[in-house]
Coordinates of C-alpha atoms in Angstrom, one line a residue:
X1053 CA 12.3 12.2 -9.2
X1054 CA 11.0 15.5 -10.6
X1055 CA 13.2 18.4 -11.6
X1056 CA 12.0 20.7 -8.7
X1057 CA 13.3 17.9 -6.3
X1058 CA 16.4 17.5 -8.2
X1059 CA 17.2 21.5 -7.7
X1060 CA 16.4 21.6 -4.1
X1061 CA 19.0 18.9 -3.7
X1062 CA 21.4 20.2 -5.5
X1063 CA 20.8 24.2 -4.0
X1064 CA 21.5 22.1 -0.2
X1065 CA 24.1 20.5 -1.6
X1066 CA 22.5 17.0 -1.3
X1067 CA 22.6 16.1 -4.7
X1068 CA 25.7 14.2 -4.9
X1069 CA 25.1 12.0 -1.3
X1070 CA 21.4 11.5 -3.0
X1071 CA 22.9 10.4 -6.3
X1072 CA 25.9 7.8 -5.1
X1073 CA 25.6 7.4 -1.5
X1074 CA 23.2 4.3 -2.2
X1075 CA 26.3 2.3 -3.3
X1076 CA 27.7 0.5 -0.9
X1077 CA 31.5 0.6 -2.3
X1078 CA 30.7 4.4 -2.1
X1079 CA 30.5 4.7 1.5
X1080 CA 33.2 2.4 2.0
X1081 CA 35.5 4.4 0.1
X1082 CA 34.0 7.3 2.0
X1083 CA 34.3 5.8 5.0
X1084 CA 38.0 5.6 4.9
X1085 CA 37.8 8.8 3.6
X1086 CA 36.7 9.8 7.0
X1087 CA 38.7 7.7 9.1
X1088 CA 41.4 9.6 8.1
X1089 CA 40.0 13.2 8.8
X1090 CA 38.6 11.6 11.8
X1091 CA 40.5 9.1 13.1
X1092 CA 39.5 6.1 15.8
X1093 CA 40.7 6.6 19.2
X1094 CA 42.7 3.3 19.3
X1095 CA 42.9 3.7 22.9
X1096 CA 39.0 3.5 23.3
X1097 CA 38.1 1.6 20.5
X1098 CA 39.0 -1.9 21.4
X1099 CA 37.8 -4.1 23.9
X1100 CA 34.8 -4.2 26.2
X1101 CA 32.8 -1.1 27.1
X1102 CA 31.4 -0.1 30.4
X1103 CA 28.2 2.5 29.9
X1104 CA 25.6 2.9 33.1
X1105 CA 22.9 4.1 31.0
X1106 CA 23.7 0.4 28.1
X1107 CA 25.2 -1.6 30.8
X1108 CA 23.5 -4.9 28.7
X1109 CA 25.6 -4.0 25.5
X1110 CA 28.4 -5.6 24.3
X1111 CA 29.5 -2.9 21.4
X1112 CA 31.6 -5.9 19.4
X1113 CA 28.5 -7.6 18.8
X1114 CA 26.0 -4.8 17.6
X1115 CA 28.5 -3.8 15.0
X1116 CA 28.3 -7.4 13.5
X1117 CA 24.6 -7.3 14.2
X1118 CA 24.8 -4.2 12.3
X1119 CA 26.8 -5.6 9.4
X1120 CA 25.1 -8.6 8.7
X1121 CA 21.5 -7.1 9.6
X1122 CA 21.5 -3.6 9.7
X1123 CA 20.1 -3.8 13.1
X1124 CA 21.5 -4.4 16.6
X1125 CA 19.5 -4.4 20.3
X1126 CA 19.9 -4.4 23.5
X1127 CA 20.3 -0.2 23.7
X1128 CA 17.0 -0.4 25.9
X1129 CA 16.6 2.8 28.2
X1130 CA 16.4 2.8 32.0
X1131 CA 12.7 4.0 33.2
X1132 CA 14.5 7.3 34.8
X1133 CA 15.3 8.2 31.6
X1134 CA 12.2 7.6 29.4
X1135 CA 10.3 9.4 32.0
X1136 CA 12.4 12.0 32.1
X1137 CA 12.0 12.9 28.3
X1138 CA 8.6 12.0 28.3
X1139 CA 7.6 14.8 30.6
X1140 CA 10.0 16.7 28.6
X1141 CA 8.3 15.7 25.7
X1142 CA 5.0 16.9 26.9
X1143 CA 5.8 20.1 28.1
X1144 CA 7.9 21.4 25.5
X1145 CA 7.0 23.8 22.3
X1146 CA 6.7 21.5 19.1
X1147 CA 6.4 22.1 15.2
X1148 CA 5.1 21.0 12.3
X1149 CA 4.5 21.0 8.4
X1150 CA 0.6 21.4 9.6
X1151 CA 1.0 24.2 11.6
X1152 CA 3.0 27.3 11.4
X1153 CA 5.4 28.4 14.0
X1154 CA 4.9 26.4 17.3
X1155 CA 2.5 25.2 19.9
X1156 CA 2.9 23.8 23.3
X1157 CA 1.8 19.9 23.1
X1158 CA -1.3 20.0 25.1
X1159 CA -2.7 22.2 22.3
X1160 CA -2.1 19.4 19.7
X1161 CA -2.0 16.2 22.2
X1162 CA -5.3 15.0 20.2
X1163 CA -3.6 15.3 17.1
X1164 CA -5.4 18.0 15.2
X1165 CA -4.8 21.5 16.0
X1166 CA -7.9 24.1 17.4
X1167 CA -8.3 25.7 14.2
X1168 CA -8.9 21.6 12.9
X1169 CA -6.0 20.6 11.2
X1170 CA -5.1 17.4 11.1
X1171 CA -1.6 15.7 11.8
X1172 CA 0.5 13.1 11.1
X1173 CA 3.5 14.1 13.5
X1174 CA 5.1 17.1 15.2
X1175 CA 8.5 17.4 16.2
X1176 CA 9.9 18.8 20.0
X1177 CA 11.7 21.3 19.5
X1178 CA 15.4 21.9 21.4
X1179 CA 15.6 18.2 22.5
X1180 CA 19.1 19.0 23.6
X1181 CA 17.4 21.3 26.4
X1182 CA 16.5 17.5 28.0
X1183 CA 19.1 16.6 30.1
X1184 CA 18.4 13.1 29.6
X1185 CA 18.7 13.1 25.9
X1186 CA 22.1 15.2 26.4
X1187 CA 23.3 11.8 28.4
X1188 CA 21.9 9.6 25.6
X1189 CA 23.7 11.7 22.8
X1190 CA 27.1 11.1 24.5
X1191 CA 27.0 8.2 26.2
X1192 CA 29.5 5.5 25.2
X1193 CA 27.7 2.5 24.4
X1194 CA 26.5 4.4 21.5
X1195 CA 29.5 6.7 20.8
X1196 CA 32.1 3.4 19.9
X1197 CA 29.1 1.0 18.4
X1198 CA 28.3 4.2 15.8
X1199 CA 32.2 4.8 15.8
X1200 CA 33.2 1.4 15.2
X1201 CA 30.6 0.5 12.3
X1202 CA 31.6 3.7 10.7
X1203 CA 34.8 3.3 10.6
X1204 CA 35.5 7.2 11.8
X1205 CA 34.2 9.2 14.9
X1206 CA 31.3 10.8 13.4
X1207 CA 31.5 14.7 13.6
X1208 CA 27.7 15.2 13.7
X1209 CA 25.1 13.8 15.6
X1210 CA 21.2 15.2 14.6
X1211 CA 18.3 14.8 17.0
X1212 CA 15.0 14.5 16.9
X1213 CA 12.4 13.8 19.5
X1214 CA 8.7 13.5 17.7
X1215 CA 5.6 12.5 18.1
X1216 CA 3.3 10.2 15.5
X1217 CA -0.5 11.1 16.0
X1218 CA -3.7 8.8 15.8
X1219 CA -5.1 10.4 13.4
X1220 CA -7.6 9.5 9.8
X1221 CA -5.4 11.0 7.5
X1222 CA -5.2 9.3 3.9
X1223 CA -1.6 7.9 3.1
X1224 CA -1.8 11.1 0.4
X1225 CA -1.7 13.2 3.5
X1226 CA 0.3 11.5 5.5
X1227 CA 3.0 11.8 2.8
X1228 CA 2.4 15.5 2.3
X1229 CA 3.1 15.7 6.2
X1230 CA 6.5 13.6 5.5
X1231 CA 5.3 10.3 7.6
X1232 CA 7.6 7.7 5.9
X1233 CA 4.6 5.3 5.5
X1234 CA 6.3 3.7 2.2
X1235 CA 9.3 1.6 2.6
X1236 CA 12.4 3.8 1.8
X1237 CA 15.9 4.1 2.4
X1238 CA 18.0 7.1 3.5
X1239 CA 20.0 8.8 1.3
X1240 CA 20.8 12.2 2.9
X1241 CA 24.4 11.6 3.2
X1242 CA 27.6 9.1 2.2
X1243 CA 27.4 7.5 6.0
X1244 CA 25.0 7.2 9.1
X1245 CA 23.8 5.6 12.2
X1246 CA 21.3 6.0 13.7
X1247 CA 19.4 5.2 17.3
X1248 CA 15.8 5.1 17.8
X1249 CA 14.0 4.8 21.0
X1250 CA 10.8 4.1 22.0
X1251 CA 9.4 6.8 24.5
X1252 CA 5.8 5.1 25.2
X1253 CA 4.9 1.6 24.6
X1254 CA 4.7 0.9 20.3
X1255 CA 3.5 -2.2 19.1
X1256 CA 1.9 -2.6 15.1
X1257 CA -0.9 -0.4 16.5
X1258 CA 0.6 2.2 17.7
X1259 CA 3.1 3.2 15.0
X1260 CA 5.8 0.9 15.0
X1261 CA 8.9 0.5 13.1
X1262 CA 9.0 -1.8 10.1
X1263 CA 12.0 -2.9 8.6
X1264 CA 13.8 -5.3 6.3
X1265 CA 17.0 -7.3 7.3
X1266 CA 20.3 -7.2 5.0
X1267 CA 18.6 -5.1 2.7
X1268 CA 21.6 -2.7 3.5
X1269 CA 23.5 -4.6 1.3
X1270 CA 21.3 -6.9 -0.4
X1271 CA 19.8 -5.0 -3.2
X1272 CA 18.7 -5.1 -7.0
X1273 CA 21.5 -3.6 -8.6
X1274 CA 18.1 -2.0 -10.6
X1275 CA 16.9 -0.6 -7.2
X1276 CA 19.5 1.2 -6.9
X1277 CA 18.7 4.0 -9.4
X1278 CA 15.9 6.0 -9.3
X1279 CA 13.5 6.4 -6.3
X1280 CA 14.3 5.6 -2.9
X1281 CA 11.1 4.0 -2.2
X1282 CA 9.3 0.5 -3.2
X1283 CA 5.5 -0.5 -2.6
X1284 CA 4.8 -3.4 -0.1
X1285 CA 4.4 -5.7 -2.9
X1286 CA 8.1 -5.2 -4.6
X1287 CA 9.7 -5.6 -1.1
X1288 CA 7.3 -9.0 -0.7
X1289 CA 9.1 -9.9 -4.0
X1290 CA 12.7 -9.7 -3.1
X1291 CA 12.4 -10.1 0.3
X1292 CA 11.1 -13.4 2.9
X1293 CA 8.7 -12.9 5.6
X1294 CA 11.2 -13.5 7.7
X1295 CA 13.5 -10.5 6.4
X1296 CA 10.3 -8.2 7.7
X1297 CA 11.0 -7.2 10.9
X1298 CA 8.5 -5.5 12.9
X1299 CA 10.4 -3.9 16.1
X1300 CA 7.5 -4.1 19.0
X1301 CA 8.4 -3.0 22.5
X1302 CA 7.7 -1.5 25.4
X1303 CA 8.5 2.3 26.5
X1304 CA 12.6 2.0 26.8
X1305 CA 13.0 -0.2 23.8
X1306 CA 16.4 0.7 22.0
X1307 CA 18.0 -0.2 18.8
X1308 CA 20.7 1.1 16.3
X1309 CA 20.4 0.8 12.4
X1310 CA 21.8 1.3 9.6
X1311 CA 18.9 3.1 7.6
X1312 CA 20.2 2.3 4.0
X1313 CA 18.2 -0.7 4.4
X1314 CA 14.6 -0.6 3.4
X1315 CA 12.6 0.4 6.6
X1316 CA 8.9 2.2 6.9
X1317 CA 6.7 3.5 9.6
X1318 CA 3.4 2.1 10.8
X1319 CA 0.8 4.8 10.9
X1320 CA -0.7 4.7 14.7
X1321 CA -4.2 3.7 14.5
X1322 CA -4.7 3.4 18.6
X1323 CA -2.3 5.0 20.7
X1324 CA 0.2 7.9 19.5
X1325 CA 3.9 7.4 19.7
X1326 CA 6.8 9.2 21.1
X1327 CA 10.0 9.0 19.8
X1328 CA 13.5 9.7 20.2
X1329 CA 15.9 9.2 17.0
X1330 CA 19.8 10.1 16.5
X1331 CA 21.8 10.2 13.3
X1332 CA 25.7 9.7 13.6
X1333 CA 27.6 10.6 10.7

């Protein structure tokens, strides 16, 4: 990491999560921490839970799908909904690290903008103005499986709703547009959760997810100082084939994870990619 990294951490006061929340006896320690600033509702966090929008989810097993994998399905959306944000999604004002200020979608939908800038991505902005997404963010399912892995009821949820661009940027570029292209893990704070959903139909060419199982707590004790990312080849030499998980579905498709494993992006080479992400923590 170079020193002009290392102060902008420490001036947003993410130097310390950066530095220890990659321990895992860290965050357990914080996590308690938390639990008793903010507390489980005991009344609501046992037994089965009944959620319209997850109705398939039993929230007992994605937290030990979680545990053991760092991963847990079944949090598919119903088509209402992923049309709703879609149309949303395509009518809303969007930024970017290759533009400044913002630009409606249609002005960008071929992933360059007029003046013939490239991208890599560009976020919506004011997802919460989606009613949908506002259902999403509190619904229940989500609320007690992020709850009850955390061990606390997390205080903040982030959200994002972005989309990835086809687009014949080199890997440099991509990285200079922050597309996490390199297998990484998250580090932006002690504890987190987070959903992802797919908002059009993602597949290994069209900018699907790639991560690897356990990894959340299976790691070098080596890896865990320095950078954040590895290279293909030092995941292929820790890691099986069948650790790699490539997350393929259609428009809907919904899973939780715990990001501290190793997990990338695929750039999309055929079709772009909408999608929704939430951090708990």
């Amino acid at each position: 990491m170079n020193v002009r990294r290392i102060l902008s951490l420490a001036q947003s006061g993410a130097l310390l999560p950066y530095a220890l929340g990659r321990f895992a006896t860290v965050r357990k320690v914080y996590s308690r921490l938390n639990g008793l600033r903010y507390p489980l509702d005991r009344r609501t966090s046992r037994g089965p839970v009944s959620d319209p929008i997850f109705p398939a989810v039993d929230v007992g097993r994605a937290v030990q799908e979680l545990r053991e994998d760092a991963v847990a399905f079944r949090f598919d959306l119903p088509t209402p909904l992923v049309d709703e944000i879609y149309n949303f999604a395509r009518r809303g004002l969007c930024k970017s690290s290759g533009f400044q200020g913002h630009r409606h979608f249609e002005e960008i939908a071929s992933g360059q903008t007029i003046e013939g800038q490239r991208l890599a991505m560009a976020e919506v902005i004011n997802p919460l103005g989606c009613d949908a997404i506002r259902r999403i963010v509190e619904s229940e399912a989500l609320r007690q499986t992020c709850m009850r892995y955390l061990g606390y009821q997390p205080p903040k949820a982030d959200i994002r709703l972005f989309w990835s661009f086809v687009s014949n940027l080199s890997e440099n570029e991509r990285r200079q547009q922050f597309q996490t292209i390199d297998y990484h893990v998250d580090i932006h704070d002690f504890n987190f959760c987070y959903a992802h959903f797919y908002l059009t139909d993602t597949d290994a060419r069209s900018g699907t997810h790639v991560m690897v199982r356990g990894s959340h707590t299976r790691k070098p004790l080596t890896w865990l100082i320095g950078s954040a990312r590895k290279s293909d080849a030092q995941i292929a030499s820790r890691y099986t084939s069948h650790d790699v998980l490539t997350i393929e579905g259609p428009a809907g498709t919904g899973f939780l994870e715990d990001t501290s494993c190793y997990h990338k992006a695929l750039p999309p080479l055929e079709r772009m990619r909408l999608l929704l992400q939430i951090r708990y923590h």
